[in-house]
Short mmCIF file of C-alpha atoms and ligand atoms in Angstrom, two decimals:
data_model
loop_
_atom_site.label_atom_id
_atom_site.label_comp_id
_atom_site.label_asym_id
_atom_site.label_seq_id
_atom_site.Cartn_x
_atom_site.Cartn_y
_atom_site.Cartn_z
CA MET A 1 1.81 -44.08 4.32
CA LYS A 2 4.74 -45.66 2.42
CA ILE A 3 3.80 -48.95 0.85
CA SER A 4 5.58 -51.61 -1.20
CA VAL A 5 3.75 -54.17 -3.32
CA ILE A 6 5.76 -57.28 -4.23
CA GLY A 7 4.44 -58.86 -7.44
CA CYS A 8 2.91 -56.72 -10.20
CA GLY A 9 0.61 -59.10 -12.04
CA TYR A 10 -3.18 -58.59 -12.34
CA LEU A 11 -3.52 -58.52 -8.57
CA GLY A 12 -0.39 -56.63 -7.47
CA ALA A 13 -0.26 -53.97 -10.18
CA VAL A 14 -3.91 -53.03 -9.66
CA HIS A 15 -3.42 -53.09 -5.90
CA ALA A 16 -0.35 -50.80 -6.15
CA ALA A 17 -2.20 -48.25 -8.30
CA SER A 18 -5.27 -48.44 -6.06
CA MET A 19 -3.18 -47.81 -2.93
CA ALA A 20 -1.74 -44.72 -4.66
CA GLU A 21 -5.32 -43.68 -5.47
CA LEU A 22 -6.01 -43.84 -1.72
CA GLY A 23 -3.21 -41.29 -1.25
CA HIS A 24 -0.27 -43.54 -0.30
CA GLU A 25 3.31 -43.44 -1.64
CA VAL A 26 3.70 -46.78 -3.41
CA VAL A 27 6.54 -48.77 -4.95
CA GLY A 28 5.63 -51.83 -7.01
CA ILE A 29 8.33 -54.51 -7.30
CA ASP A 30 8.46 -57.39 -9.76
CA VAL A 31 11.17 -59.66 -11.20
CA ASN A 32 9.87 -59.13 -14.77
CA PRO A 33 11.72 -56.10 -16.28
CA HIS A 34 9.30 -55.77 -19.26
CA ARG A 35 6.30 -55.51 -16.96
CA ILE A 36 8.09 -52.98 -14.73
CA ASP A 37 9.20 -50.91 -17.71
CA SER A 38 5.63 -50.72 -18.98
CA LEU A 39 4.14 -49.85 -15.57
CA GLN A 40 6.82 -47.23 -14.96
CA ARG A 41 5.65 -45.56 -18.19
CA SER A 42 2.02 -45.72 -16.93
CA ILE A 43 1.12 -48.27 -19.62
CA ALA A 44 -0.89 -51.24 -18.40
CA PRO A 45 0.90 -54.50 -19.36
CA PHE A 46 -2.49 -56.27 -19.59
CA HIS A 47 -6.06 -55.32 -20.48
CA GLU A 48 -8.08 -54.25 -17.45
CA PRO A 49 -10.80 -51.58 -17.73
CA GLY A 50 -9.90 -48.36 -15.89
CA PHE A 51 -6.38 -49.48 -15.01
CA ASP A 52 -4.47 -47.31 -17.54
CA ALA A 53 -6.31 -44.22 -16.29
CA LEU A 54 -5.57 -45.12 -12.65
CA LEU A 55 -1.84 -45.53 -13.38
CA LEU A 56 -1.66 -42.22 -15.17
CA LYS A 57 -3.69 -40.33 -12.58
CA ASN A 58 -1.49 -41.52 -9.71
CA SER A 59 1.91 -41.55 -11.42
CA SER A 60 3.33 -38.94 -9.01
CA ARG A 61 2.83 -41.34 -6.07
CA LEU A 62 3.72 -44.55 -7.91
CA THR A 63 7.09 -46.03 -8.86
CA PHE A 64 7.92 -49.47 -10.20
CA THR A 65 11.23 -51.30 -9.99
CA THR A 66 12.85 -54.74 -10.09
CA ASP A 67 15.01 -53.81 -7.09
CA MET A 68 13.74 -55.31 -3.83
CA SER A 69 15.81 -52.84 -1.78
CA ALA A 70 13.25 -50.18 -2.77
CA SER A 71 10.95 -51.79 -0.17
CA ALA A 72 13.24 -50.60 2.65
CA ASP A 73 11.54 -47.18 2.86
CA ALA A 74 8.05 -48.65 3.16
CA THR A 75 6.34 -49.68 6.40
CA VAL A 76 3.58 -51.78 4.85
CA HIS A 77 4.57 -54.51 2.36
CA PHE A 78 1.90 -56.31 0.35
CA VAL A 79 2.84 -59.70 -1.07
CA ALA A 80 0.80 -60.25 -4.24
CA VAL A 81 2.78 -62.80 -6.24
CA GLY A 82 1.22 -65.72 -8.09
CA THR A 83 0.68 -69.24 -6.76
CA PRO A 84 0.36 -71.25 -9.98
CA GLN A 85 -0.68 -74.88 -10.12
CA SER A 86 2.10 -77.49 -9.72
CA ALA A 87 2.10 -80.68 -11.77
CA ASP A 88 0.41 -82.57 -8.89
CA GLY A 89 -2.40 -79.98 -8.56
CA SER A 90 -1.06 -78.34 -5.40
CA ALA A 91 -0.21 -74.62 -5.25
CA ASP A 92 3.35 -73.80 -6.28
CA MET A 93 4.75 -71.67 -3.45
CA THR A 94 8.06 -70.77 -5.14
CA TYR A 95 7.16 -67.12 -5.75
CA VAL A 96 5.65 -66.51 -2.31
CA ASN A 97 8.67 -68.08 -0.61
CA SER A 98 11.17 -66.10 -2.66
CA ALA A 99 9.20 -62.84 -2.18
CA ILE A 100 9.36 -63.26 1.62
CA GLU A 101 13.03 -64.29 1.55
CA GLY A 102 13.85 -61.31 -0.70
CA LEU A 103 11.95 -58.95 1.58
CA LEU A 104 13.45 -60.11 4.91
CA PRO A 105 16.69 -58.03 4.74
CA TYR A 106 14.64 -54.83 4.24
CA LEU A 107 12.10 -55.31 7.03
CA SER A 108 12.37 -53.30 10.23
CA ASP A 109 10.72 -53.21 13.63
CA GLY A 110 7.09 -52.09 13.38
CA ASP A 111 6.71 -52.96 9.68
CA LEU A 112 3.67 -54.87 8.50
CA VAL A 113 3.82 -57.65 5.87
CA VAL A 114 0.40 -58.26 4.31
CA GLY A 115 -0.06 -61.46 2.31
CA LYS A 116 -2.63 -61.18 -0.49
CA SER A 117 -1.78 -64.24 -2.60
CA THR A 118 -4.07 -67.27 -2.51
CA VAL A 119 -2.16 -69.82 -0.42
CA PRO A 120 -2.69 -73.27 1.10
CA VAL A 121 -4.05 -73.07 4.64
CA GLY A 122 -1.11 -73.09 7.10
CA THR A 123 1.14 -70.85 5.00
CA ALA A 124 0.67 -67.64 7.01
CA GLU A 125 1.61 -69.36 10.27
CA ARG A 126 4.87 -70.59 8.72
CA LEU A 127 5.74 -67.25 7.10
CA SER A 128 4.89 -65.37 10.30
CA GLU A 129 7.63 -67.30 12.14
CA GLN A 130 10.06 -66.40 9.36
CA VAL A 131 9.24 -62.70 9.57
CA GLN A 132 9.15 -62.43 13.40
CA PRO A 133 12.94 -62.03 14.04
CA THR A 134 12.94 -58.78 11.99
CA GLY A 135 10.42 -57.18 14.38
CA ALA A 136 7.84 -56.95 11.58
CA VAL A 137 4.38 -58.53 11.90
CA LEU A 138 2.70 -60.64 9.21
CA MET A 139 -1.01 -60.77 8.46
CA TRP A 140 -3.12 -62.24 5.65
CA ASN A 141 -5.59 -60.13 3.67
CA PRO A 142 -7.00 -62.22 0.81
CA GLU A 143 -8.12 -60.53 -2.36
CA PHE A 144 -11.42 -61.29 -4.08
CA LEU A 145 -11.07 -59.20 -7.22
CA ARG A 146 -12.57 -60.32 -10.48
CA GLU A 147 -10.68 -59.66 -13.68
CA GLY A 148 -12.50 -57.08 -15.77
CA PHE A 149 -13.62 -55.40 -12.51
CA ALA A 150 -10.24 -55.37 -10.75
CA VAL A 151 -10.09 -51.63 -10.08
CA GLU A 152 -13.68 -51.44 -8.85
CA ASP A 153 -13.28 -54.57 -6.68
CA THR A 154 -10.06 -53.24 -5.10
CA LEU A 155 -11.37 -49.77 -4.29
CA SER A 156 -14.93 -50.84 -3.41
CA PRO A 157 -14.67 -54.46 -2.18
CA ASP A 158 -17.66 -56.42 -0.82
CA ARG A 159 -15.71 -57.04 2.36
CA LEU A 160 -12.24 -56.83 3.88
CA VAL A 161 -10.84 -59.96 5.52
CA TYR A 162 -7.92 -59.69 7.96
CA GLY A 163 -6.14 -62.85 9.14
CA VAL A 164 -4.04 -61.80 12.14
CA PRO A 165 -1.84 -63.38 14.82
CA ALA A 166 -3.23 -63.58 18.37
CA GLY A 167 -2.60 -60.84 20.94
CA ASP A 168 -1.00 -57.39 20.66
CA ASP A 169 0.59 -58.13 17.29
CA GLY A 170 -2.84 -58.85 15.86
CA ASP A 171 -4.23 -55.60 17.28
CA SER A 172 -1.38 -53.48 15.91
CA ALA A 173 -1.57 -55.19 12.50
CA THR A 174 -5.32 -54.48 12.38
CA ALA A 175 -4.79 -50.83 13.30
CA ILE A 176 -2.12 -50.31 10.60
CA LEU A 177 -4.17 -51.94 7.83
CA ASP A 178 -7.25 -49.98 8.94
CA GLU A 179 -5.19 -46.83 8.37
CA VAL A 180 -4.16 -48.01 4.89
CA TYR A 181 -7.77 -48.79 3.96
CA SER A 182 -9.35 -45.91 5.96
CA GLU A 183 -11.16 -44.51 2.92
CA ILE A 184 -12.63 -47.92 2.05
CA ILE A 185 -13.65 -48.60 5.65
CA ALA A 186 -15.25 -45.14 5.93
CA LYS A 187 -17.62 -46.17 3.10
CA GLY A 188 -19.05 -48.81 5.45
CA THR A 189 -17.28 -51.83 3.92
CA PRO A 190 -17.63 -54.81 6.30
CA ARG A 191 -14.26 -55.70 7.88
CA LEU A 192 -13.85 -59.14 9.41
CA VAL A 193 -10.89 -59.97 11.67
CA MET A 194 -10.02 -63.65 12.19
CA ASN A 195 -7.11 -66.03 12.65
CA PHE A 196 -4.69 -66.99 9.86
CA ALA A 197 -6.29 -70.33 8.97
CA THR A 198 -9.78 -68.86 8.66
CA ALA A 199 -8.60 -65.99 6.43
CA GLU A 200 -6.70 -68.39 4.17
CA LEU A 201 -9.75 -70.65 3.95
CA VAL A 202 -12.17 -67.77 3.20
CA LYS A 203 -10.51 -67.27 -0.16
CA VAL A 204 -10.46 -70.89 -1.33
CA ALA A 205 -13.89 -71.56 0.15
CA ALA A 206 -15.36 -68.60 -1.78
CA ASN A 207 -13.80 -69.75 -5.05
CA SER A 208 -14.84 -73.37 -4.43
CA PHE A 209 -18.43 -72.26 -3.83
CA LEU A 210 -18.47 -70.21 -7.05
CA ALA A 211 -16.97 -73.11 -9.03
CA THR A 212 -19.53 -75.49 -7.52
CA LYS A 213 -22.38 -73.17 -8.47
CA ILE A 214 -21.19 -73.05 -12.10
CA SER A 215 -20.67 -76.82 -12.28
CA PHE A 216 -24.07 -77.41 -10.69
CA ILE A 217 -25.83 -75.50 -13.47
CA ASN A 218 -23.62 -77.17 -16.08
CA ALA A 219 -24.65 -80.57 -14.68
CA MET A 220 -28.27 -79.41 -15.12
CA ALA A 221 -27.35 -78.49 -18.72
CA GLU A 222 -26.23 -82.09 -19.31
CA ILE A 223 -29.62 -83.30 -18.06
CA ALA A 224 -31.42 -80.63 -20.10
CA ASP A 225 -29.66 -81.80 -23.25
CA VAL A 226 -31.14 -85.30 -22.99
CA THR A 227 -34.60 -84.25 -21.78
CA GLY A 228 -35.38 -81.25 -23.99
CA ALA A 229 -35.39 -78.86 -21.02
CA ASN A 230 -34.00 -75.34 -21.24
CA VAL A 231 -31.25 -74.69 -18.67
CA THR A 232 -31.48 -70.89 -18.95
CA GLN A 233 -35.16 -70.93 -18.01
CA LEU A 234 -34.34 -73.43 -15.26
CA ALA A 235 -31.65 -71.07 -13.87
CA ASP A 236 -34.04 -68.10 -14.03
CA ALA A 237 -36.70 -70.05 -12.17
CA ILE A 238 -34.49 -71.41 -9.38
CA GLY A 239 -32.59 -68.10 -9.18
CA TYR A 240 -35.69 -66.24 -8.00
CA ASP A 241 -35.31 -68.13 -4.74
CA THR A 242 -33.08 -65.67 -2.87
CA ARG A 243 -31.46 -68.56 -1.02
CA ILE A 244 -30.12 -69.72 -4.40
CA GLY A 245 -29.73 -66.46 -6.35
CA ARG A 246 -29.39 -66.09 -10.13
CA ARG A 247 -25.75 -64.94 -10.30
CA PHE A 248 -23.11 -67.51 -11.35
CA LEU A 249 -25.80 -69.80 -12.74
CA ASN A 250 -24.90 -69.28 -16.39
CA ALA A 251 -24.43 -72.65 -18.05
CA GLY A 252 -22.00 -72.94 -20.94
CA ILE A 253 -18.47 -74.12 -21.58
CA GLY A 254 -17.53 -73.69 -17.92
CA PHE A 255 -15.05 -71.77 -15.82
CA GLY A 256 -11.42 -71.02 -16.59
CA GLY A 257 -8.87 -68.35 -15.77
CA GLY A 258 -6.00 -68.06 -13.35
CA CYS A 259 -8.04 -68.67 -10.18
CA LEU A 260 -11.07 -70.95 -10.06
CA PRO A 261 -9.60 -74.09 -11.74
CA LYS A 262 -6.26 -74.00 -9.92
CA ASP A 263 -7.73 -72.95 -6.58
CA ILE A 264 -10.11 -75.90 -6.35
CA ARG A 265 -7.31 -78.31 -7.29
CA GLY A 266 -4.94 -76.72 -4.78
CA PHE A 267 -7.62 -76.92 -2.08
CA VAL A 268 -8.21 -80.63 -2.77
CA ALA A 269 -4.44 -81.29 -2.66
CA ARG A 270 -4.10 -79.44 0.67
CA ALA A 271 -7.10 -81.27 2.21
CA GLU A 272 -5.51 -84.58 1.20
CA GLU A 273 -2.23 -83.55 2.85
CA LEU A 274 -4.18 -82.71 6.00
CA GLY A 275 -5.85 -86.15 5.96
CA VAL A 276 -9.34 -84.77 5.22
CA GLY A 277 -9.44 -85.36 1.47
CA ASP A 278 -12.92 -86.94 1.72
CA ALA A 279 -14.36 -83.58 2.84
CA LEU A 280 -13.56 -82.10 -0.56
CA SER A 281 -14.04 -85.13 -2.80
CA PHE A 282 -17.07 -83.32 -4.34
CA LEU A 283 -14.69 -80.72 -5.78
CA LYS A 284 -13.26 -83.43 -8.03
CA ASP A 285 -16.76 -83.85 -9.51
CA VAL A 286 -17.00 -80.06 -9.86
CA ASP A 287 -13.71 -80.17 -11.80
CA ASP A 288 -14.78 -83.16 -13.94
CA ILE A 289 -18.11 -81.54 -14.90
CA ASN A 290 -16.20 -78.41 -15.86
CA VAL A 291 -13.66 -80.30 -18.00
CA ARG A 292 -16.53 -82.14 -19.79
CA ARG A 293 -18.02 -78.80 -20.90
CA ARG A 294 -15.01 -78.19 -23.11
CA THR A 295 -15.59 -81.38 -25.13
CA ARG A 296 -19.32 -80.72 -25.51
CA VAL A 297 -18.81 -78.08 -28.23
CA ALA A 298 -16.89 -80.53 -30.47
CA GLU A 299 -19.65 -83.13 -29.86
CA ILE A 300 -22.34 -80.68 -30.99
CA LEU A 301 -20.32 -79.65 -34.05
CA THR A 302 -19.80 -83.31 -34.97
CA GLU A 303 -23.52 -84.05 -34.53
CA GLU A 304 -24.31 -81.19 -36.91
CA LEU A 305 -21.45 -81.30 -39.43
CA GLY A 306 -20.14 -84.88 -39.26
CA ASN A 307 -16.36 -85.30 -39.41
CA LEU A 308 -14.70 -81.97 -38.56
CA ALA A 309 -11.62 -82.61 -40.72
CA GLY A 310 -11.54 -80.06 -43.54
CA LYS A 311 -14.30 -77.89 -42.04
CA THR A 312 -13.73 -74.19 -41.38
CA ILE A 313 -14.84 -73.13 -37.92
CA VAL A 314 -14.69 -69.65 -36.47
CA VAL A 315 -14.54 -69.26 -32.70
CA TRP A 316 -15.57 -65.92 -31.19
CA GLY A 317 -13.60 -65.55 -27.97
CA ILE A 318 -10.11 -66.46 -26.80
CA SER A 319 -9.87 -64.86 -23.34
CA PHE A 320 -11.35 -66.86 -20.45
CA LYS A 321 -13.93 -64.12 -19.87
CA PRO A 322 -14.97 -60.83 -21.50
CA ASP A 323 -13.15 -57.54 -20.82
CA SER A 324 -9.90 -59.41 -20.21
CA ASP A 325 -6.92 -60.50 -22.29
CA ASP A 326 -6.17 -63.34 -19.87
CA ILE A 327 -5.90 -66.68 -21.66
CA ARG A 328 -4.85 -68.77 -18.66
CA ASP A 329 -6.82 -72.03 -18.70
CA SER A 330 -9.26 -70.44 -21.12
CA PRO A 331 -12.11 -72.76 -22.21
CA ALA A 332 -12.38 -70.76 -25.47
CA LEU A 333 -8.75 -71.31 -26.47
CA ASP A 334 -8.81 -74.93 -25.32
CA ILE A 335 -11.81 -75.59 -27.57
CA ALA A 336 -10.21 -73.84 -30.56
CA GLU A 337 -7.07 -75.98 -30.12
CA SER A 338 -9.04 -79.20 -29.87
CA LEU A 339 -11.02 -78.37 -33.03
CA ALA A 340 -7.73 -77.69 -34.85
CA ARG A 341 -6.37 -81.02 -33.59
CA ALA A 342 -9.51 -82.70 -34.98
CA GLY A 343 -8.47 -81.46 -38.45
CA ALA A 344 -10.63 -78.33 -38.75
CA THR A 345 -9.31 -75.01 -39.98
CA VAL A 346 -9.98 -72.68 -37.06
CA VAL A 347 -10.02 -68.89 -36.89
CA SER A 348 -10.27 -67.50 -33.36
CA ALA A 349 -11.34 -63.89 -32.91
CA ASP A 350 -11.10 -61.81 -29.74
CA PRO A 351 -10.74 -58.03 -29.23
CA GLU A 352 -7.92 -58.56 -26.71
CA GLY A 353 -7.08 -62.25 -26.31
CA TRP A 354 -5.76 -62.66 -29.88
CA LYS A 355 -2.39 -61.11 -28.94
CA PRO A 356 -1.32 -63.29 -25.99
CA ALA A 357 -2.74 -66.39 -27.74
CA GLN A 358 -0.26 -66.24 -30.60
CA ALA A 359 2.78 -67.41 -28.62
CA ARG A 360 0.81 -70.28 -27.08
CA ILE A 361 -0.50 -71.44 -30.47
CA GLU A 362 3.03 -71.41 -31.88
CA GLN A 363 4.24 -73.44 -28.91
CA SER A 364 1.49 -76.01 -29.39
CA GLY A 365 2.51 -76.40 -33.07
CA LEU A 366 -1.00 -75.54 -34.33
CA SER A 367 -0.14 -72.33 -36.24
CA ASP A 368 -0.99 -73.92 -39.61
CA SER A 369 -4.57 -74.75 -38.65
CA LEU A 370 -5.38 -72.17 -35.95
CA THR A 371 -5.06 -68.45 -36.58
CA THR A 372 -6.17 -65.47 -34.49
CA THR A 373 -7.55 -62.04 -35.27
CA ALA A 374 -9.02 -59.06 -33.44
CA ASP A 375 -11.74 -58.70 -36.08
CA HIS A 376 -14.60 -61.11 -35.44
CA ARG A 377 -16.45 -60.05 -38.62
CA VAL A 378 -13.52 -60.69 -40.96
CA ALA A 379 -13.02 -64.04 -39.19
CA VAL A 380 -16.42 -65.47 -40.22
CA ALA A 381 -15.87 -65.17 -44.00
CA GLY A 382 -16.50 -68.57 -45.58
CA ALA A 383 -16.91 -70.40 -42.25
CA ASP A 384 -19.02 -73.57 -41.98
CA ALA A 385 -19.84 -72.91 -38.34
CA LEU A 386 -19.56 -70.20 -35.70
CA VAL A 387 -18.84 -70.99 -32.05
CA VAL A 388 -19.35 -68.28 -29.42
CA ALA A 389 -16.92 -69.11 -26.60
CA THR A 390 -16.54 -65.82 -24.67
CA GLU A 391 -19.49 -63.51 -24.12
CA TRP A 392 -17.96 -60.18 -25.20
CA LYS A 393 -20.74 -57.58 -25.62
CA VAL A 394 -19.59 -56.86 -29.17
CA PHE A 395 -20.42 -60.50 -30.10
CA GLN A 396 -23.80 -60.48 -28.38
CA GLY A 397 -24.82 -57.30 -30.18
CA GLU A 398 -23.79 -58.56 -33.61
CA ASN A 399 -26.21 -58.51 -36.52
CA ALA A 400 -27.11 -62.14 -37.32
CA ASP A 401 -28.21 -61.29 -40.89
CA THR A 402 -24.84 -59.74 -41.73
CA ILE A 403 -22.93 -62.63 -40.21
CA GLY A 404 -25.12 -65.13 -42.08
CA GLU A 405 -24.30 -63.46 -45.39
CA LEU A 406 -20.55 -63.63 -44.72
CA MET A 407 -20.50 -67.31 -43.70
CA SER A 408 -20.71 -70.36 -45.98
CA GLY A 409 -22.62 -72.46 -43.46
CA ASN A 410 -25.49 -71.59 -41.14
CA LEU A 411 -24.60 -73.26 -37.84
CA VAL A 412 -24.05 -71.26 -34.66
CA VAL A 413 -23.02 -72.98 -31.41
CA ASP A 414 -23.61 -70.65 -28.48
CA GLY A 415 -21.08 -71.90 -25.93
CA ARG A 416 -22.07 -69.21 -23.42
CA ASN A 417 -25.86 -69.18 -23.98
CA CYS A 418 -25.43 -65.46 -24.51
CA LEU A 419 -27.16 -64.96 -27.87
CA ASP A 420 -30.82 -64.32 -28.55
CA ALA A 421 -31.66 -67.73 -30.04
CA GLU A 422 -34.85 -66.59 -31.78
CA PHE A 423 -33.06 -63.68 -33.42
CA TRP A 424 -30.36 -65.97 -34.86
CA LYS A 425 -32.91 -68.57 -35.97
CA ALA A 426 -34.91 -65.83 -37.72
CA ALA A 427 -31.75 -64.94 -39.65
CA GLY A 428 -31.63 -68.52 -41.00
CA PHE A 429 -29.19 -70.04 -38.51
CA ARG A 430 -29.32 -73.49 -37.01
CA TYR A 431 -28.86 -72.50 -33.35
CA ARG A 432 -27.37 -74.87 -30.76
CA GLY A 433 -26.95 -73.70 -27.17
CA MET A 434 -25.56 -75.51 -24.14
CA GLY A 435 -28.47 -77.28 -22.46
CA ARG A 436 -31.12 -75.34 -24.33
CA ALA A 437 -31.78 -77.35 -27.47
C1 LIG B 501 -12.64 -65.33 -9.66
C2 LIG B 501 -13.51 -64.91 -8.47
O1 LIG B 501 -14.78 -64.47 -8.96
C3 LIG B 501 -12.82 -63.79 -7.70
O2 LIG B 501 -13.60 -63.44 -6.57
C4 LIG B 501 -11.44 -64.28 -7.27
O3 LIG B 501 -10.75 -63.26 -6.60
C5 LIG B 501 -10.64 -64.73 -8.48
O4 LIG B 501 -11.37 -65.72 -9.20
P1 LIG B 501 -12.14 -64.34 -12.09
O5 LIG B 501 -11.18 -65.45 -12.28
O6 LIG B 501 -11.76 -62.96 -12.53
O7 LIG B 501 -12.55 -64.21 -10.54
O8 LIG B 501 -13.45 -64.72 -12.91
P2 LIG B 501 -15.00 -64.97 -12.63
O9 LIG B 501 -15.77 -63.79 -13.01
O10 LIG B 501 -15.22 -65.53 -11.28
O11 LIG B 501 -15.28 -66.10 -13.72
C6 LIG B 501 -14.55 -67.32 -13.67
C7 LIG B 501 -14.96 -68.21 -14.81
O12 LIG B 501 -16.28 -68.72 -14.59
C8 LIG B 501 -14.99 -67.55 -16.19
O13 LIG B 501 -14.39 -68.42 -17.13
C9 LIG B 501 -16.47 -67.36 -16.47
O14 LIG B 501 -16.76 -67.38 -17.84
C10 LIG B 501 -17.06 -68.58 -15.76
N1 LIG B 501 -18.48 -68.42 -15.37
C11 LIG B 501 -18.84 -67.45 -14.48
C12 LIG B 501 -19.44 -69.28 -15.88
O15 LIG B 501 -19.13 -70.18 -16.67
N2 LIG B 501 -20.74 -69.13 -15.49
C13 LIG B 501 -21.13 -68.16 -14.61
O16 LIG B 501 -22.34 -68.10 -14.30
C14 LIG B 501 -20.15 -67.30 -14.09
#
């Protein structure tokens, strides 16, 4: 089948390569010429495990271009552009709207437009009306991929969700997308067909639930901090109840990235527009708890070191999560910037995130007090304190004795509760976790 994918960011680029892996002829289209140039040369423009290999393996069935007219040959068109957060918290629909407008002249009778972007409920209905005069049908097929596992999640998803129009159009859309995903469906992947509004809500509801789970355990960490309880043991104990489950109960400096924070804010904004803001008022608490986690590290450092001005602090982690170079709304980078603003000299180390962080640090005018490196060992030389802000495996497996010898001070703040506390204490460190004193 001939497929076009509009938008080649984390979602679209991985989707394009994965569709080629399934045997389809794919063209990826994006307005960013640098990204397209890189993808066309089978070089991933961002760090995502397995993605380079997928691009290379499928290069004979994959092309990338900035020219929207290349979509004319395709019969299935995936829309995978970003919906960033607007100043008022709502989702910015500029890219989705311009992708659909750009695509309209190249659509023909029988084509299928498949929305993948995370959008406010009601969007698919509106776009469907726009697409209808071309004879094409629109459906919504939200994506649940996690960065760091994007290839695996695209080719072996937990479930497929189809939001379709009522009647024959819905049936034909379902049949075409079933053909596209036939290999995935043959593996027994659950496939749920529903109306537009439900499919749009599935995505934001899933992300809201995950965000709530993380903020719940972080609220418990706040209580643990004042009671002497240990939030990791608490999570283990409640997690054995299968109704609760242990996953996504890791307390620490909270969630970041390009999805969870903006999706819960966009959902709240949309509910308010619909006159049901009260239904989601709890998500504001979820957001507030999460934002408080980022200030907690500076509080702990101040408790231990006094005034931070003049102190040298090394932060391990810049990306919002391990195995990613994504620094969007990263708690790790936010914390490093706030420590620099408090007068500390900060060195941030991350195997991947150090590169994209440089431009942002220059923009924020903090280059004199905040530097980045890929080498987390070199970074600790002479430091008064070490903060672990992203749980890369290479940090967790580090030798505490060696690190202790390189540092001036002996304080470690484990912002992700990912270190073996006893091991670090045995090496002479003062260990402070998040909700596990
Ligand atoms: C998320 C959803 O998981 C995915 O289904 C959706 O498609 C996009 O948004 P992603 O942004 O890649 O994926 O990251 P995720 O693994 O969900 O982690 C989000 C944030 O939560 C990270 O900053 C992570 O460090 C944090 N987190 C996660 C915790 O603080 N504690 C946990 O227990 C789990």
